[in-house]
mmCIF file of C-alpha atoms and ligand atoms in Angstrom:
data_model
loop_
_atom_site.group_PDB
_atom_site.id
_atom_site.type_symbol
_atom_site.label_atom_id
_atom_site.label_comp_id
_atom_site.label_asym_id
_atom_site.label_seq_id
_atom_site.Cartn_x
_atom_site.Cartn_y
_atom_site.Cartn_z
ATOM 1 C CA MET A 1 -34.661 5.503 42.383
ATOM 2 C CA HIS A 2 -35.150 2.689 44.855
ATOM 3 C CA LEU A 3 -38.034 3.500 47.193
ATOM 4 C CA LEU A 4 -39.501 1.828 50.263
ATOM 5 C CA LEU A 5 -43.245 2.263 50.698
ATOM 6 C CA VAL A 6 -44.561 1.579 54.201
ATOM 7 C CA GLU A 7 -48.356 1.598 54.178
ATOM 8 C CA ASP A 8 -50.891 -0.817 55.636
ATOM 9 C CA GLU A 9 -53.901 0.372 53.624
ATOM 10 C CA ARG A 10 -53.691 -2.004 50.710
ATOM 11 C CA ARG A 11 -55.721 0.075 48.241
ATOM 12 C CA LEU A 12 -53.704 3.233 48.889
ATOM 13 C CA ALA A 13 -50.431 1.296 48.776
ATOM 14 C CA THR A 14 -51.364 -0.246 45.435
ATOM 15 C CA ALA A 15 -52.236 3.141 43.926
ATOM 16 C CA VAL A 16 -49.094 4.830 45.270
ATOM 17 C CA ARG A 17 -46.890 1.985 44.152
ATOM 18 C CA ARG A 18 -48.352 2.014 40.654
ATOM 19 C CA VAL A 19 -47.876 5.744 40.166
ATOM 20 C CA LEU A 20 -44.289 5.582 41.475
ATOM 21 C CA GLU A 21 -43.461 2.664 39.211
ATOM 22 C CA GLU A 22 -44.910 4.570 36.260
ATOM 23 C CA GLU A 23 -42.345 7.293 37.078
ATOM 24 C CA GLY A 24 -39.614 4.689 36.712
ATOM 25 C CA HIS A 25 -38.954 4.010 40.413
ATOM 26 C CA VAL A 26 -38.327 0.570 41.868
ATOM 27 C CA VAL A 27 -40.706 0.209 44.820
ATOM 28 C CA ASP A 28 -40.550 -2.248 47.724
ATOM 29 C CA TRP A 29 -43.695 -2.369 49.827
ATOM 30 C CA VAL A 30 -44.165 -3.436 53.451
ATOM 31 C CA ASP A 31 -47.282 -2.996 55.607
ATOM 32 C CA ASP A 32 -45.852 -3.212 59.117
ATOM 33 C CA GLY A 33 -43.588 -0.945 61.191
ATOM 34 C CA ALA A 34 -41.148 -3.606 62.407
ATOM 35 C CA ASP A 35 -40.815 -4.993 58.871
ATOM 36 C CA ALA A 36 -40.179 -1.452 57.613
ATOM 37 C CA LEU A 37 -37.366 -0.949 60.108
ATOM 38 C CA ALA A 38 -35.745 -4.259 59.176
ATOM 39 C CA GLN A 39 -36.131 -3.623 55.448
ATOM 40 C CA ALA A 40 -34.723 -0.071 55.603
ATOM 41 C CA GLN A 41 -31.661 -1.375 57.427
ATOM 42 C CA THR A 42 -31.086 -4.209 54.967
ATOM 43 C CA GLU A 43 -31.436 -2.331 51.676
ATOM 44 C CA GLU A 44 -30.096 1.030 50.488
ATOM 45 C CA TYR A 45 -33.069 3.244 49.650
ATOM 46 C CA ASP A 46 -33.197 6.692 48.078
ATOM 47 C CA LEU A 47 -36.392 7.508 49.947
ATOM 48 C CA VAL A 48 -38.784 5.948 52.470
ATOM 49 C CA LEU A 49 -42.493 6.799 52.242
ATOM 50 C CA LEU A 50 -43.686 6.137 55.764
ATOM 51 C CA ASP A 51 -47.268 5.929 57.005
ATOM 52 C CA VAL A 52 -47.764 6.967 60.665
ATOM 53 C CA MET A 53 -50.481 4.553 61.844
ATOM 54 C CA LEU A 54 -49.015 1.071 61.351
ATOM 55 C CA PRO A 55 -49.154 -2.339 63.019
ATOM 56 C CA SER A 56 -46.361 -3.173 65.527
ATOM 57 C CA LEU A 57 -44.356 0.102 65.387
ATOM 58 C CA ASP A 58 -45.821 3.436 64.332
ATOM 59 C CA GLY A 59 -44.149 5.614 61.704
ATOM 60 C CA TYR A 60 -42.699 8.039 64.264
ATOM 61 C CA GLU A 61 -40.975 5.169 66.044
ATOM 62 C CA VAL A 62 -39.651 3.697 62.794
ATOM 63 C CA ALA A 63 -38.163 7.095 61.831
ATOM 64 C CA ARG A 64 -36.732 7.629 65.313
ATOM 65 C CA ARG A 65 -35.027 4.235 65.368
ATOM 66 C CA LEU A 66 -33.577 4.688 61.872
ATOM 67 C CA ARG A 67 -32.105 8.065 62.832
ATOM 68 C CA ALA A 68 -30.806 6.621 66.093
ATOM 69 C CA LYS A 69 -28.812 4.188 63.967
ATOM 70 C CA SER A 70 -27.453 7.099 61.894
ATOM 71 C CA ASN A 71 -29.516 6.094 58.856
ATOM 72 C CA THR A 72 -29.891 9.322 56.840
ATOM 73 C CA VAL A 73 -32.291 8.026 54.172
ATOM 74 C CA PRO A 74 -34.815 10.776 53.274
ATOM 75 C CA ILE A 75 -38.208 10.063 54.877
ATOM 76 C CA LEU A 76 -41.552 11.351 53.625
ATOM 77 C CA MET A 77 -44.160 10.836 56.344
ATOM 78 C CA LEU A 78 -47.707 10.035 55.203
ATOM 79 C CA THR A 79 -50.063 11.119 57.924
ATOM 80 C CA ALA A 80 -53.804 11.252 58.437
ATOM 81 C CA ARG A 81 -53.251 13.791 61.202
ATOM 82 C CA ASP A 82 -53.037 17.468 60.490
ATOM 83 C CA GLY A 83 -52.277 19.147 63.806
ATOM 84 C CA VAL A 84 -49.205 21.316 64.263
ATOM 85 C CA SER A 85 -47.995 19.030 67.065
ATOM 86 C CA ASP A 86 -48.305 15.989 64.767
ATOM 87 C CA ARG A 87 -46.205 17.726 62.145
ATOM 88 C CA VAL A 88 -43.608 18.738 64.722
ATOM 89 C CA GLN A 89 -43.597 15.199 66.108
ATOM 90 C CA GLY A 90 -43.076 13.836 62.603
ATOM 91 C CA LEU A 91 -40.184 16.180 61.841
ATOM 92 C CA ASP A 92 -38.667 15.697 65.289
ATOM 93 C CA SER A 93 -38.772 11.941 64.875
ATOM 94 C CA GLY A 94 -36.526 12.361 61.847
ATOM 95 C CA ALA A 95 -38.854 12.764 58.862
ATOM 96 C CA ASP A 96 -37.734 15.212 56.172
ATOM 97 C CA ASP A 97 -41.191 16.117 54.968
ATOM 98 C CA TYR A 98 -44.787 15.042 55.453
ATOM 99 C CA LEU A 99 -47.920 14.725 53.368
ATOM 100 C CA VAL A 100 -51.388 14.839 54.916
ATOM 101 C CA LYS A 101 -53.938 12.226 53.784
ATOM 102 C CA PRO A 102 -55.913 12.277 51.647
ATOM 103 C CA PHE A 103 -53.333 13.601 49.185
ATOM 104 C CA ALA A 104 -53.331 13.927 45.421
ATOM 105 C CA LEU A 105 -50.948 11.497 43.732
ATOM 106 C CA ALA A 106 -49.522 14.431 41.744
ATOM 107 C CA GLU A 107 -48.561 16.104 45.006
ATOM 108 C CA LEU A 108 -46.978 12.895 46.257
ATOM 109 C CA LEU A 109 -44.872 12.707 43.087
ATOM 110 C CA ALA A 110 -43.816 16.340 43.486
ATOM 111 C CA ARG A 111 -42.650 15.704 47.076
ATOM 112 C CA VAL A 112 -40.827 12.538 46.026
ATOM 113 C CA ARG A 113 -39.040 14.480 43.284
ATOM 114 C CA ALA A 114 -38.058 17.253 45.701
ATOM 115 C CA LEU A 115 -36.741 14.862 48.344
ATOM 116 C CA THR A 116 -34.799 12.623 45.973
ATOM 117 C CA ARG A 117 -33.335 15.689 44.223
ATOM 118 C CA ARG A 118 -32.296 17.101 47.575
ATOM 119 C CA ALA A 119 -30.487 13.895 48.428
ATOM 120 C CA LYS A 120 -28.910 13.564 45.020
ATOM 121 C CA MET A 121 -25.263 14.347 44.680
ATOM 122 C CA LEU A 122 -23.211 16.064 42.010
ATOM 123 C CA PRO A 123 -23.540 14.442 38.583
ATOM 124 C CA GLY A 124 -20.395 12.550 37.615
ATOM 125 C CA ASP A 125 -19.204 12.329 41.187
ATOM 126 C CA SER A 126 -21.504 10.277 43.313
ATOM 127 C CA SER A 127 -19.786 11.087 46.567
ATOM 128 C CA VAL A 128 -19.631 14.885 46.778
ATOM 129 C CA LEU A 129 -22.295 17.109 48.348
ATOM 130 C CA LYS A 130 -22.202 20.774 47.344
ATOM 131 C CA VAL A 131 -23.789 23.939 48.720
ATOM 132 C CA SER A 132 -22.553 27.211 47.231
ATOM 133 C CA ASP A 133 -18.729 26.965 47.194
ATOM 134 C CA LEU A 134 -18.645 24.381 49.980
ATOM 135 C CA GLU A 135 -18.069 20.750 49.023
ATOM 136 C CA LEU A 136 -18.155 17.696 51.209
ATOM 137 C CA ASP A 137 -16.413 14.598 49.899
ATOM 138 C CA LEU A 138 -18.075 11.548 51.439
ATOM 139 C CA LYS A 139 -15.295 9.225 50.333
ATOM 140 C CA THR A 140 -12.268 11.134 51.603
ATOM 141 C CA ARG A 141 -14.325 12.608 54.502
ATOM 142 C CA GLU A 142 -13.012 16.081 53.660
ATOM 143 C CA ALA A 143 -14.642 19.450 53.344
ATOM 144 C CA ILE A 144 -13.382 21.903 50.747
ATOM 145 C CA ARG A 145 -14.361 25.533 50.611
ATOM 146 C CA GLY A 146 -12.987 28.038 48.114
ATOM 147 C CA GLY A 147 -10.415 25.422 47.089
ATOM 148 C CA LYS A 148 -9.171 25.136 50.677
ATOM 149 C CA ARG A 149 -9.217 21.796 52.491
ATOM 150 C CA ILE A 150 -10.823 21.827 55.911
ATOM 151 C CA GLU A 151 -10.161 19.154 58.519
ATOM 152 C CA LEU A 152 -13.268 17.976 60.357
ATOM 153 C CA THR A 153 -13.720 15.680 63.326
ATOM 154 C CA ALA A 154 -16.150 12.753 62.950
ATOM 155 C CA LYS A 155 -18.985 14.582 64.715
ATOM 156 C CA GLU A 156 -18.392 17.807 62.793
ATOM 157 C CA PHE A 157 -18.429 15.815 59.573
ATOM 158 C CA ALA A 158 -21.670 14.050 60.515
ATOM 159 C CA LEU A 159 -23.345 17.348 61.431
ATOM 160 C CA LEU A 160 -22.244 19.042 58.215
ATOM 161 C CA GLU A 161 -23.320 16.024 56.143
ATOM 162 C CA VAL A 162 -26.835 16.067 57.600
ATOM 163 C CA MET A 163 -27.158 19.799 56.945
ATOM 164 C CA MET A 164 -25.751 19.548 53.418
ATOM 165 C CA ARG A 165 -28.198 16.777 52.563
ATOM 166 C CA HIS A 166 -31.025 19.168 53.449
ATOM 167 C CA PRO A 167 -29.865 22.508 52.052
ATOM 168 C CA GLY A 168 -32.146 25.395 52.923
ATOM 169 C CA GLN A 169 -34.154 23.282 55.337
ATOM 170 C CA VAL A 170 -34.382 24.356 58.965
ATOM 171 C CA MET A 171 -33.199 21.522 61.186
ATOM 172 C CA THR A 172 -34.326 21.631 64.810
ATOM 173 C CA ARG A 173 -31.807 20.998 67.581
ATOM 174 C CA SER A 174 -33.563 17.774 68.467
ATOM 175 C CA GLN A 175 -33.489 16.586 64.836
ATOM 176 C CA LEU A 176 -29.746 17.167 64.734
ATOM 177 C CA LEU A 177 -29.296 15.651 68.173
ATOM 178 C CA ASP A 178 -31.273 12.533 67.220
ATOM 179 C CA ARG A 179 -29.377 12.012 63.999
ATOM 180 C CA ILE A 180 -25.869 12.559 65.214
ATOM 181 C CA TRP A 181 -25.929 11.824 68.903
ATOM 182 C CA SER A 182 -28.384 8.930 69.042
ATOM 183 C CA TYR A 183 -31.442 10.044 70.982
ATOM 184 C CA ASP A 184 -31.168 7.425 73.700
ATOM 185 C CA VAL A 185 -27.723 8.600 74.721
ATOM 186 C CA LEU A 186 -27.820 11.208 77.416
ATOM 187 C CA THR A 187 -26.152 14.284 76.006
ATOM 188 C CA GLU A 188 -25.703 17.888 76.944
ATOM 189 C CA SER A 189 -28.658 19.804 75.552
ATOM 190 C CA ASN A 190 -26.380 22.482 74.119
ATOM 191 C CA ILE A 191 -24.051 20.031 72.349
ATOM 192 C CA VAL A 192 -25.603 20.908 68.977
ATOM 193 C CA ASP A 193 -24.877 24.602 69.549
ATOM 194 C CA ILE A 194 -21.317 23.810 70.570
ATOM 195 C CA TYR A 195 -20.677 21.800 67.413
ATOM 196 C CA ILE A 196 -22.348 24.418 65.212
ATOM 197 C CA HIS A 197 -19.894 26.889 66.742
ATOM 198 C CA TYR A 198 -16.965 24.588 65.868
ATOM 199 C CA LEU A 199 -18.271 24.188 62.316
ATOM 200 C CA ARG A 200 -18.732 27.929 61.870
ATOM 201 C CA ASN A 201 -15.132 28.499 62.876
ATOM 202 C CA LYS A 202 -14.045 26.025 60.247
ATOM 203 C CA ILE A 203 -16.310 26.631 57.265
ATOM 204 C CA ASP A 204 -17.662 30.188 57.681
ATOM 205 C CA ARG A 205 -15.234 32.312 59.669
ATOM 206 C CA ASP A 206 -12.799 33.044 56.846
ATOM 207 C CA PHE A 207 -15.467 33.619 54.200
ATOM 208 C CA ASP A 208 -17.745 36.563 53.436
ATOM 209 C CA GLU A 209 -20.743 34.389 52.674
ATOM 210 C CA LYS A 210 -21.933 32.720 55.868
ATOM 211 C CA LEU A 211 -23.639 29.405 55.081
ATOM 212 C CA ILE A 212 -24.817 28.353 58.538
ATOM 213 C CA ARG A 213 -27.861 30.347 59.618
ATOM 214 C CA THR A 214 -29.389 30.422 63.081
ATOM 215 C CA VAL A 215 -33.171 30.256 63.076
ATOM 216 C CA ARG A 216 -33.943 31.746 66.452
ATOM 217 C CA GLY A 217 -35.777 29.403 68.811
ATOM 218 C CA VAL A 218 -35.875 26.596 66.258
ATOM 219 C CA GLY A 219 -32.483 25.451 65.032
ATOM 220 C CA TYR A 220 -30.144 25.860 62.115
ATOM 221 C CA ALA A 221 -30.153 25.865 58.331
ATOM 222 C CA LEU A 222 -27.364 25.638 55.813
ATOM 223 C CA ARG A 223 -27.918 27.791 52.764
ATOM 224 C CA SER A 224 -26.385 30.248 50.414
ATOM 225 C CA VAL A 225 -28.000 33.656 49.955
HETATM 226 CA CA1 LIG B 301 -52.095 3.257 58.314
#
């Protein structure tokens, strides 16, 4: 896996980098938020490990700007803060998971494994995401469920792709909004709900197993039973 480590504490960065390289990962390291943003947009990464407190741009801002540019790279936020609002802010800014400092390197490796596995696609076909009997072909831009082809619009496709890359994970409305309708564009606040409704009609309506779940007051998750 090709990983980007964004951390300005040199000793921690060195330790994290070493342990990741021992696991067989290729690790690029930057120590500044603006550099991180530039680097993540230049290279294809399987995961970004992103510290919150950084020179120039903080980690929240880096994540927000990546998501605003429709970059869906998994992000693991490394934070020294442990308040609920910090965690929500991290997830809302577009992070997929977070780890509170100080953390054990074993726990870091476990999170990295979980996030890279989540993002990984079907073996043998590098362009198909699968949840239960639903498949999303990233090359042909088609969804297939129960052997039936389903036509999706660009926004429906983008929404389904984000949810299928994070199966079982609850995505908040603002996370979905930020990733698909860039956060700086003024959009109807219920646009996510409208598109979830469209998607349900297409991928769930004709099937017994409903994959899109509403998590009341929070957002949506895509999962099989
Ligand atoms: Ca820092």
